[in-house]
Coordinates of C-alpha atoms in Angstrom, one line a residue:
X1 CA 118.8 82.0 127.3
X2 CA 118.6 83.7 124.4
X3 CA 116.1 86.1 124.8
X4 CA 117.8 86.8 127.6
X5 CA 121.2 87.7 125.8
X6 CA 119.5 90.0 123.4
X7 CA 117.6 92.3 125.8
X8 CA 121.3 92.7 128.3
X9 CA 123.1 93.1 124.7
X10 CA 120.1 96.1 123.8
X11 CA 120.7 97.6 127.4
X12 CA 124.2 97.7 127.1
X13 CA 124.0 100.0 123.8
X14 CA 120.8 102.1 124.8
X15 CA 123.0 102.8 128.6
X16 CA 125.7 104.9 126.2
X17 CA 122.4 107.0 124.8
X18 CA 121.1 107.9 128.1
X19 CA 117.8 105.5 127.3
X20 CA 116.8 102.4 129.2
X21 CA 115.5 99.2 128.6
X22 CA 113.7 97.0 131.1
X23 CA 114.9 93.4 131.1
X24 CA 113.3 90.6 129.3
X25 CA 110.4 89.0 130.6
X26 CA 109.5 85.3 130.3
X27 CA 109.1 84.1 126.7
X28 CA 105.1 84.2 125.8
X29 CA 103.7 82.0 122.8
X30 CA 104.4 82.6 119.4
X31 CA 103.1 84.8 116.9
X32 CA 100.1 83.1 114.6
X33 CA 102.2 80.8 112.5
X34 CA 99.6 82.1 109.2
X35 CA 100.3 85.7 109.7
X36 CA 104.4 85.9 109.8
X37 CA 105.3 87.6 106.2
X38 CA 107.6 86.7 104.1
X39 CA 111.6 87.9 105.4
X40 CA 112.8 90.5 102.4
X41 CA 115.7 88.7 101.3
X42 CA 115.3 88.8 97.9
X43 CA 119.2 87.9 96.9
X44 CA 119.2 84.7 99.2
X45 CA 122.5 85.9 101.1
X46 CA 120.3 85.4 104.3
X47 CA 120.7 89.0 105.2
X48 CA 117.1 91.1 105.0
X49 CA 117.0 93.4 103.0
X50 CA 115.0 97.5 102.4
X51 CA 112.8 98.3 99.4
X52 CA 112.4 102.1 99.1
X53 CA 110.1 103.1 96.7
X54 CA 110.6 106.5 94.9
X55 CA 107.7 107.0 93.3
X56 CA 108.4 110.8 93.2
X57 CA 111.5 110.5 90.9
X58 CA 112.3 110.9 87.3
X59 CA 113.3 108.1 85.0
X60 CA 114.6 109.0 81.3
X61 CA 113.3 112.7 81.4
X62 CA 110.0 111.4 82.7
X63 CA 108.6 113.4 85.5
X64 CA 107.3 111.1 88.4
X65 CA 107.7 108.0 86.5
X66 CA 109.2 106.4 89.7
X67 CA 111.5 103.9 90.7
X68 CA 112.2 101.5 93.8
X69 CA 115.6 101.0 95.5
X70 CA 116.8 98.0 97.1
X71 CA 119.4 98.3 99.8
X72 CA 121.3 95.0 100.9
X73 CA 121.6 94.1 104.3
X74 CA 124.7 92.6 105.4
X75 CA 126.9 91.7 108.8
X76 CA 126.8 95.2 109.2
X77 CA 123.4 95.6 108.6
X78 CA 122.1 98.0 105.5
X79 CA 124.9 99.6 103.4
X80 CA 125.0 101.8 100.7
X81 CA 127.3 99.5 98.3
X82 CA 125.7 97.5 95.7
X83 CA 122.3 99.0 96.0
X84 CA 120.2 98.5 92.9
X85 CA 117.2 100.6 91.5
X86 CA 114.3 98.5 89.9
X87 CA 112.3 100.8 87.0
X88 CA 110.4 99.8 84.3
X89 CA 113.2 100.0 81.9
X90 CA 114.9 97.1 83.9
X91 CA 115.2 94.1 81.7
X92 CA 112.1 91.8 82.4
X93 CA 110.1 94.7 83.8
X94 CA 106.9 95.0 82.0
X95 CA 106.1 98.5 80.8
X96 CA 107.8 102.0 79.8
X97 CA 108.1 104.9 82.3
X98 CA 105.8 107.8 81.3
X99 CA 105.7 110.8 83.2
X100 CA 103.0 110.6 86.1
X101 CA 103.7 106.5 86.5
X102 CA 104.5 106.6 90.1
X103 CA 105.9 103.3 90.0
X104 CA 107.2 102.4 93.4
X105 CA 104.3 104.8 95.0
X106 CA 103.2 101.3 96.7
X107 CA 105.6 98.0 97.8
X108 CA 105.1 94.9 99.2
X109 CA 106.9 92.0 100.3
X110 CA 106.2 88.1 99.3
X111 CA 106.9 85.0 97.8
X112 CA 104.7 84.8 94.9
X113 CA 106.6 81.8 93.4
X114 CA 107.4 80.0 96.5
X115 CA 111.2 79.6 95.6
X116 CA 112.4 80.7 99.4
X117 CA 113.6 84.2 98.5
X118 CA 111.4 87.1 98.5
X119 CA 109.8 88.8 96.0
X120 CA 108.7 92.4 95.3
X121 CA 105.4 93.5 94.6
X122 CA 105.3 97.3 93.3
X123 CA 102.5 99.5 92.7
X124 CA 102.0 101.8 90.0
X125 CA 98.9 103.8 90.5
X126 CA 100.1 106.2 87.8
X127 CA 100.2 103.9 85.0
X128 CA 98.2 105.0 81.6
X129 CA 97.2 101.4 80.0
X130 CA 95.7 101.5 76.3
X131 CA 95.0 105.5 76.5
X132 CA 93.2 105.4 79.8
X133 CA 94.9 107.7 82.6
X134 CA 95.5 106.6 85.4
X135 CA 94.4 103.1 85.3
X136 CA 97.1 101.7 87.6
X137 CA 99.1 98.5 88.0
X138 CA 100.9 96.4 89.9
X139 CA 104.2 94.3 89.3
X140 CA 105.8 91.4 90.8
X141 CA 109.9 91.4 90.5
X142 CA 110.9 88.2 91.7
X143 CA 114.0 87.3 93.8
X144 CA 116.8 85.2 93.0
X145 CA 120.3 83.8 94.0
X146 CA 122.2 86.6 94.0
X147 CA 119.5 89.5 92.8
X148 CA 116.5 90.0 91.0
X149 CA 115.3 87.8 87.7
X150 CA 111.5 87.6 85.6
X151 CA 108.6 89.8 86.0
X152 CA 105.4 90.0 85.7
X153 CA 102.0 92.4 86.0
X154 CA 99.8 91.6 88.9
X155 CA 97.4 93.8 88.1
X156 CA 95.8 95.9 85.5
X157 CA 93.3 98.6 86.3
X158 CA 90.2 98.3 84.3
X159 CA 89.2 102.3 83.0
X160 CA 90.3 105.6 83.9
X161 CA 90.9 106.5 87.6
X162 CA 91.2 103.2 88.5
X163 CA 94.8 103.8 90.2
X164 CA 95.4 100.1 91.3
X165 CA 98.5 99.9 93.1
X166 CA 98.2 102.8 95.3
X167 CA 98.0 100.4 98.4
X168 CA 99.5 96.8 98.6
X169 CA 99.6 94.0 101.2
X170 CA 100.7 90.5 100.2
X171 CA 99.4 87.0 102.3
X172 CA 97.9 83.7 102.4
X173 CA 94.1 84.5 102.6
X174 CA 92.8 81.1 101.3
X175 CA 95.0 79.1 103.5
X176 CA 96.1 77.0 99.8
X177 CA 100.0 78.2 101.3
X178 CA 100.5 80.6 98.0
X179 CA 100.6 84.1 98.2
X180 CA 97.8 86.7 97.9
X181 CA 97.9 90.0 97.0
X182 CA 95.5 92.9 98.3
X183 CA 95.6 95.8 95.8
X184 CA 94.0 99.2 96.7
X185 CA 92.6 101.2 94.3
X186 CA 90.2 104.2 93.8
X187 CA 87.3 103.5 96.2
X188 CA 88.0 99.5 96.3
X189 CA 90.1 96.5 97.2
X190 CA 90.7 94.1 94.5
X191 CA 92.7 90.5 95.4
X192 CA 94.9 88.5 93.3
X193 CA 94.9 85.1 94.6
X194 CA 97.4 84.1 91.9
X195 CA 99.8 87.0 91.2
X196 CA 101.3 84.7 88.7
X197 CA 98.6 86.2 86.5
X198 CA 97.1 89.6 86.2
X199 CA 93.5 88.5 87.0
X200 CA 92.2 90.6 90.1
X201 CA 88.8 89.6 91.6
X202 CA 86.7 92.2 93.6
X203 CA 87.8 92.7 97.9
X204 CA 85.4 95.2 98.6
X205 CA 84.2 99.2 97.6
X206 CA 83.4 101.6 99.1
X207 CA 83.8 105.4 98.6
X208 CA 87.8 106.3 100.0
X209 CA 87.7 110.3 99.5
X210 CA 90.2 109.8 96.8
X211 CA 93.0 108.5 99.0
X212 CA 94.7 105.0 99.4
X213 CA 92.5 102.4 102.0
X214 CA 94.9 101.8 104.7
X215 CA 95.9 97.4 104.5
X216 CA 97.5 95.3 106.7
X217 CA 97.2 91.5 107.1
X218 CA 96.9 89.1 110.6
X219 CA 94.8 86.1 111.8
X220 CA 92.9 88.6 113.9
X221 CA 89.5 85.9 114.5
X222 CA 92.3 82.8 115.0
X223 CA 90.5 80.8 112.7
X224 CA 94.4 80.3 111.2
X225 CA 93.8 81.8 108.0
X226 CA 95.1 85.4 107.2
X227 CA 92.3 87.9 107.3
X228 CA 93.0 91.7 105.8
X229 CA 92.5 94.9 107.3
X230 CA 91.6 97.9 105.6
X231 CA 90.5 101.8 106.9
X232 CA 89.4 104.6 104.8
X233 CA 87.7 107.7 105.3
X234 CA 85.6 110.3 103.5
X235 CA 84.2 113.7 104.4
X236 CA 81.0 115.0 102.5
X237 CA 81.6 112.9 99.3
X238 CA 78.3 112.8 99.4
X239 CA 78.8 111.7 103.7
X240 CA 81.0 112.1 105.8
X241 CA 82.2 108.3 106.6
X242 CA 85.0 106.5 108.5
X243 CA 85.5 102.6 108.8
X244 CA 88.0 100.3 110.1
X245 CA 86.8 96.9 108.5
X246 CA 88.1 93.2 108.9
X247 CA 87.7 90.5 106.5
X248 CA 87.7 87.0 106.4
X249 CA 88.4 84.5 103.1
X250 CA 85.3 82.1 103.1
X251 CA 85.8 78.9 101.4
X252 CA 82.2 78.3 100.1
X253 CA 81.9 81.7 98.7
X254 CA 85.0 81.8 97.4
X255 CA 85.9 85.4 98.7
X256 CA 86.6 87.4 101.6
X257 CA 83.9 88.8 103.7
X258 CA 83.3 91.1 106.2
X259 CA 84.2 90.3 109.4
X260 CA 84.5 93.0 112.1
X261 CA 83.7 96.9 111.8
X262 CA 84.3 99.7 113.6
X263 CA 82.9 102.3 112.4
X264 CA 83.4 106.4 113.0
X265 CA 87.1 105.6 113.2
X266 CA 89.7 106.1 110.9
X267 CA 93.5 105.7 111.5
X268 CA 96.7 106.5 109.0
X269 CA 98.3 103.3 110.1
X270 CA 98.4 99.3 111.2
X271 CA 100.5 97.2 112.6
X272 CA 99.6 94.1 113.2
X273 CA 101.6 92.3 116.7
X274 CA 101.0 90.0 119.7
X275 CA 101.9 92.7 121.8
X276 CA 100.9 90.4 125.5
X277 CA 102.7 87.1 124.0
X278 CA 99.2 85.3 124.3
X279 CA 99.8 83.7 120.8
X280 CA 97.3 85.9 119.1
X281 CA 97.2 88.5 116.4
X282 CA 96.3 92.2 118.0
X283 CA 96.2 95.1 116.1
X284 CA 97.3 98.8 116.5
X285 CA 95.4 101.6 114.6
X286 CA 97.8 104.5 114.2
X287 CA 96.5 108.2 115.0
X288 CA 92.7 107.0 115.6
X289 CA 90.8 109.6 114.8
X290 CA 86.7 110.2 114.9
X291 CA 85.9 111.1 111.4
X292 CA 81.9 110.8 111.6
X293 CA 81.3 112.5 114.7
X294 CA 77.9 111.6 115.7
X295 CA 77.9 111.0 119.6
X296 CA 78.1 107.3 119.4
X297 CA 81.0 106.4 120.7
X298 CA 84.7 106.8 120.9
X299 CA 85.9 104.6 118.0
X300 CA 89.4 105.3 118.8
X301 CA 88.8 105.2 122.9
X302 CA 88.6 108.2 124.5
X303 CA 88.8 111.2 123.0
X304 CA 91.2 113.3 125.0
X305 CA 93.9 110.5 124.3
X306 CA 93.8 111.2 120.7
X307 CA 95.4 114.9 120.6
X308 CA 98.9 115.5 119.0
X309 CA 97.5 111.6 117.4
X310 CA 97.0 108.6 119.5
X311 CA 97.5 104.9 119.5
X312 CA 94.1 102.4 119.8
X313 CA 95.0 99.0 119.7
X314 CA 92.7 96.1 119.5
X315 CA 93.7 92.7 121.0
X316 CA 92.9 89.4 119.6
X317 CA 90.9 87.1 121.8
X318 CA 91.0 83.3 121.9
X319 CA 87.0 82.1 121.2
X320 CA 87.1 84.8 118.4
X321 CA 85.3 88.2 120.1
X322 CA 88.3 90.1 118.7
X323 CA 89.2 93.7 119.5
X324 CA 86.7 93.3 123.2
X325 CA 90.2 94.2 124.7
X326 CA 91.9 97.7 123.7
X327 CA 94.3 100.0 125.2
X328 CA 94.3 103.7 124.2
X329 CA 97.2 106.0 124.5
X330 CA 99.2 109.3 123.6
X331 CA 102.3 111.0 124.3
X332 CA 100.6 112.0 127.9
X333 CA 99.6 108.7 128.8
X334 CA 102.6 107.9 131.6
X335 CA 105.9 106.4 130.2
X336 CA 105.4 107.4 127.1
X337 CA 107.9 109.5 126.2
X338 CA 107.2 113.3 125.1
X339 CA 104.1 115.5 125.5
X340 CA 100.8 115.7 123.6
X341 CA 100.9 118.9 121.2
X342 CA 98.5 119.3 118.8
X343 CA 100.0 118.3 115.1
X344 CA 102.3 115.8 116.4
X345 CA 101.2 113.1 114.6
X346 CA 101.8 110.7 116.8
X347 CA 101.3 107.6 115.1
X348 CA 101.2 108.6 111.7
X349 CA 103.2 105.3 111.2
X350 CA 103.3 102.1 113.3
X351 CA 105.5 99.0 113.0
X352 CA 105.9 96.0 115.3
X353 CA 108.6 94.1 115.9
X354 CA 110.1 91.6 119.2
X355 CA 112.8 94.1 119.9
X356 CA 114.2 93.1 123.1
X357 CA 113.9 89.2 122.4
X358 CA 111.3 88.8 125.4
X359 CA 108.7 86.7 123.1
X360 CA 106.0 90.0 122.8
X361 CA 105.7 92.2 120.2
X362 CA 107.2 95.8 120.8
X363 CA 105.3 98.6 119.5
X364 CA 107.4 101.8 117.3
X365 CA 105.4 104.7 116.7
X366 CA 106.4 107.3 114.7
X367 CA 105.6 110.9 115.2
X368 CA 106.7 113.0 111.8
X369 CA 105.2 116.2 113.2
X370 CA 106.9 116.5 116.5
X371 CA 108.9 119.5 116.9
X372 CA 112.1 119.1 118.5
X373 CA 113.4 121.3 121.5
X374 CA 112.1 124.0 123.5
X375 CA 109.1 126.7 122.3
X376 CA 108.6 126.7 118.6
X377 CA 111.3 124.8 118.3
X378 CA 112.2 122.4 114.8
X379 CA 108.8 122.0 113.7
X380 CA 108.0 118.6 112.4
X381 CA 111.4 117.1 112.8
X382 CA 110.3 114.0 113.9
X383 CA 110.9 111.3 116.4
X384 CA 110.3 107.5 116.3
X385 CA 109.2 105.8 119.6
X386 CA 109.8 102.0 120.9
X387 CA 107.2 100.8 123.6
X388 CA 107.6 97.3 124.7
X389 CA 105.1 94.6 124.5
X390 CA 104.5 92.8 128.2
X391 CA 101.8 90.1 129.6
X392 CA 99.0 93.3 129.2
X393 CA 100.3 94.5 126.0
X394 CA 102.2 97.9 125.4
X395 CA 99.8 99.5 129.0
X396 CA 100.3 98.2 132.7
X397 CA 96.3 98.1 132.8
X398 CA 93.6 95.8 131.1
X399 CA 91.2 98.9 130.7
X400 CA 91.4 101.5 127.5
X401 CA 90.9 104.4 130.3
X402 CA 94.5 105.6 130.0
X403 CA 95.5 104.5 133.4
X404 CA 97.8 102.2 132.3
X405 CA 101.7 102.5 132.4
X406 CA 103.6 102.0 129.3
X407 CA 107.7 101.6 128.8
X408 CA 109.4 102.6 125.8
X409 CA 112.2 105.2 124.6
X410 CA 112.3 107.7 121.8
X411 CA 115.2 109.1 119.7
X412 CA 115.1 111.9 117.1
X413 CA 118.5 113.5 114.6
X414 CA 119.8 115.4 117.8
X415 CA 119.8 111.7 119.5
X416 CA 123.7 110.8 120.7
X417 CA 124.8 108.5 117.8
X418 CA 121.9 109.4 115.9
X419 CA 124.2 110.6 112.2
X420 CA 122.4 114.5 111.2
X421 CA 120.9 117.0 112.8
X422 CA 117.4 117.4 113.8
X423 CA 116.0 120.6 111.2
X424 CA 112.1 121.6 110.8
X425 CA 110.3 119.8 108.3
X426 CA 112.6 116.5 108.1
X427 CA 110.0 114.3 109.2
X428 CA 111.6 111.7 110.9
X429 CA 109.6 109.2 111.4
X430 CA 107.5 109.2 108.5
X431 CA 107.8 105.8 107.1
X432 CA 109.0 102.4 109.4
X433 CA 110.2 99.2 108.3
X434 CA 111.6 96.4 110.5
X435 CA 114.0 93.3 109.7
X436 CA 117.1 91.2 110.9
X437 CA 119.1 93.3 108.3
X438 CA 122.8 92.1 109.6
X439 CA 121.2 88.2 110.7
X440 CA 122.0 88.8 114.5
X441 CA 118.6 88.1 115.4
X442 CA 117.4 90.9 116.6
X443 CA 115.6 92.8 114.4
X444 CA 116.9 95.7 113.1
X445 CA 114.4 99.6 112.8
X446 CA 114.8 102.0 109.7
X447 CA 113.7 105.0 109.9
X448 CA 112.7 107.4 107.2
X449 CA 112.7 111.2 107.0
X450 CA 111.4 112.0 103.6
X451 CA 112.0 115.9 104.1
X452 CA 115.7 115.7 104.8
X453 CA 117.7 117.7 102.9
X454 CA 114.7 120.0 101.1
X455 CA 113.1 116.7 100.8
X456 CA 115.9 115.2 99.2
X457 CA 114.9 112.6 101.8
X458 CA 117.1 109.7 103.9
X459 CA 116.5 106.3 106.0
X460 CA 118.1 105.8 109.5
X461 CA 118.9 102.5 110.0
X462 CA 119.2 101.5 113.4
X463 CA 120.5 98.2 114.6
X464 CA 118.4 96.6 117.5
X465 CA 116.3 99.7 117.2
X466 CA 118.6 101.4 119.7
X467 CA 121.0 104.3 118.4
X468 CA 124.7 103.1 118.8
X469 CA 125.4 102.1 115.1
X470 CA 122.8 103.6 113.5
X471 CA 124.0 104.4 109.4
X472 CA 122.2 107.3 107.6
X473 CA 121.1 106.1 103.8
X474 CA 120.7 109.4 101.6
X475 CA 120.3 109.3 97.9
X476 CA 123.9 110.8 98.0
X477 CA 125.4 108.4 99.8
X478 CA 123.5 105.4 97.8
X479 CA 124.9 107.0 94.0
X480 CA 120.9 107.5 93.4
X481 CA 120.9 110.1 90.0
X482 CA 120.9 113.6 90.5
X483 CA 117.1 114.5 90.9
X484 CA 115.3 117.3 88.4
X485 CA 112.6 117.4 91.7
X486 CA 112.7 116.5 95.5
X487 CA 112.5 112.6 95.7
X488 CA 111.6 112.4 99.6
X489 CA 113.3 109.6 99.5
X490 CA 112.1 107.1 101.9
X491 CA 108.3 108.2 102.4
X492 CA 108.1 104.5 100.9
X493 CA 109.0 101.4 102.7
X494 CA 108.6 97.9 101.7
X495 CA 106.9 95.9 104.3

């Protein structure tokens, strides 16, 4: 009954925009109980609520020492009132900002302490620690009744270049019920498996080109312990190299292990879903690409789906074989709305999130370089898309051919009861974060568009994920300092 109420209450609202929504199917099974993160309520009000990092922003005349935001949610969802910024000047914060910090360039969501309200793991990759540049760390704020309390550092890089903190997923990989913390760095993943401490033990290395691995978490071999995720890519340092790997936590060893690879692919974004409500973990690669093109295969299915970006996704499968199921897609592949243009970016960013209360996963995919209207139109305004989950997953078909069907709408800043106005280089789109933010039970979509406002930056939170209601946060309208420099506020979301 109430899944049923949810998805009539979502059609109602999407009707006024033009957009439709099919009704709810039957419930399916629930999501793995081990990979279900922690809610972001961090001031126990039982509202979710947004971290925003800011890494790009100045903090006591230093350049890019960073900061994160924290908007409230409340009965009406996120509002501006209230909203506090977390530095390293806040009392209990360990360290100074120094110009280049980038605190907030990486944030994660979790309950280190296991207290019931959420805590907030930033990244610093920035950070200089006893004269060495760049080393990087990571610190946990923790939540409390009512806001934020103690702190501590996660994470300390060891030498120079280090940057630890410029990637950060938090979950249970030892299935002891406390919370882990995966911590990119340069060319490796280092774990925390007591964040209580600062003692990091080796994940796994590999050369990364000198960006961030891409980290998500799920029980994607249903084995019920949280595995991790992580994609990277290089070209000619020394190879060219691309690798979607999956790891596993082994007991005996006492660390996690590879799992699953595929390699020659590389994607800019997960998100982890049971998008066909069979009670296992899938997983969606945003804009799979072949990197190391050497006429193996098509890592990311085929080739011809992948232009303007395309979505691979992997489904979990009960005696363990996972990812033998996928489904390929694009903005051509039928009922997806838009078309295929090259520098799209279609699934740049991935979320997932039971949207229309039917017991699967829905899928949002965000396409920051989509140009918006007719010919040359607003280049890289941005859209975000919502495809819904059904006994398949987000295609009609079982095969990765493209023959499948999917079902979804998309809305943009020239969208009816979208607040703005879609302009070239906003980038809507290019950050996603989901969460019950007014407790209806329906979980809520924000939407960020970092180059807003000369890259002042916003987030467009959107109740339901459907448009009516939908409540622009800017750093005007949240009292955020003047800026010296851009913040493109928003290109970091707490998940």
């Amino acid at each position: 009954m109430r899944a049923r109420t949810l998805a009539l209450a979502a059609a109602t609202a999407l009707a006024a925009t033009g957009l439709t929504l099919p009704v709810a199917a039957s419930a399916g099974a629930a999501p793995a109980e081990a990979t279900k993160p922690a809610k972001a309520d961090f001031n126990g009000d039982g509202y979710e609520d947004l971290a925003v990092g800011v890494p790009a922003a100045t903090v006591g005349g230093k350049a890019k020492a960073g900061y994160v935001n924290v908007v409230w949610g409340g009965p009406r969802g996120l509002h501006a009132s209230g909203n506090v910024r977390i530095t390293q000047s806040t009392a209990n914060v360990p360290g100074t900002p120094e110009t280049g910090d980038r605190f907030g360039a990486a944030v994660a969501v979790t309950d280190v302490d296991g207290n019931g309200h959420a805590d907030l793991a930033i990244g610093a990759p920035g950070e200089d620690i006893d004269g060495r540049t760049d080393t990087g760390s990571v610190t946990v704020v923790y939540g409390k009744l009512g806001g934020f309390g103690e702190a501590n550092t996660a994470a300390r890089g060891e030498k120079a270049n280090d940057r630890y903190g410029n990637a950060l997923v938090a979950g249970d990989f030892t299935g002891d019920t406390d919370a882990d913390l995966a911590i990119g760095g340069t060319d490796k993943v280092v774990v925390n498996y007591n964040p209580l401490t600062d003692r990091t033990r080796p994940g796994m290395a590999d050369r990364m080109g000198g960006r961030a691995p891409v980290l998500s978490t799920g029980d994607y071999n249903a084995d019920g312990l949280t595995d991790l995720a992580v994609a990277y890519y290089t070209k000619q340092q020394p190879y060219t190299q691309s690798h979607v790997m999956l790891y596993r936590y082994d007991k005996q060893e006492g660390r996690l292990l590879l799992d699953w690879s595929n390699s020659n692919g590389a994607t800019s974004a997960y998100a982890t879903g049971d998008f066909n409500g069979d009670g296992l973990d899938d997983l969606a690669l945003g804009n799979c690409r072949e990197i190391a093109d050497e006429n193996i295969d098509d890592p990311c299915g085929p080739e011809e789906l992948t232009k303007g970006g395309g979505v691979h996704i992997r489904y979990g499968n009960p005696n363990g074989s996972f990812g033998s199921r996928k489904q390929t897609f694009n903005q051509d592949t039928p009922g997806v709305p838009g078309t295929a243009e090259t520098g799209d970016g279609f699934g740049e960013t991935v979320a997932a999130a039971d949207v229309n209360g039917d017991g699967r996963d829905d899928l949002i995919v965000g396409a920051p370089g989509e140009t918006i209207g007719s010919g040359t139109g607003k280049k890289a305004a941005g859209t975000a898309t919502v495809l819904f989950g059904d006994d398949k997953g987000i295609l009609s078909a079982d095969d990765e051919l493209g023959d499948g069907i999917a079902n979804g709408y998309s809305f943009h800043q020239d969208t009816y009861q979208i607040p703005g106005t879609a302009e070239a280089g906003d980038r809507f789109g290019a950050a996603l974060d989901t969460g019950d933010y007014d407790k209806d039970g329906t979980p809520d979509l924000a939407v960020a568009a970092p180059g807003e406002n000369a890259s002042s930056g916003g987030v467009w939170a959107a109740p339901g994920a459907v448009p009516p209601g939908t409540t622009a946060l800017t750093p005007n309208s949240l009292s955020l300092p003047a800026p010296s420099a851009p913040l493109t506020y928003g290109a970091v979301l707490g998940r």
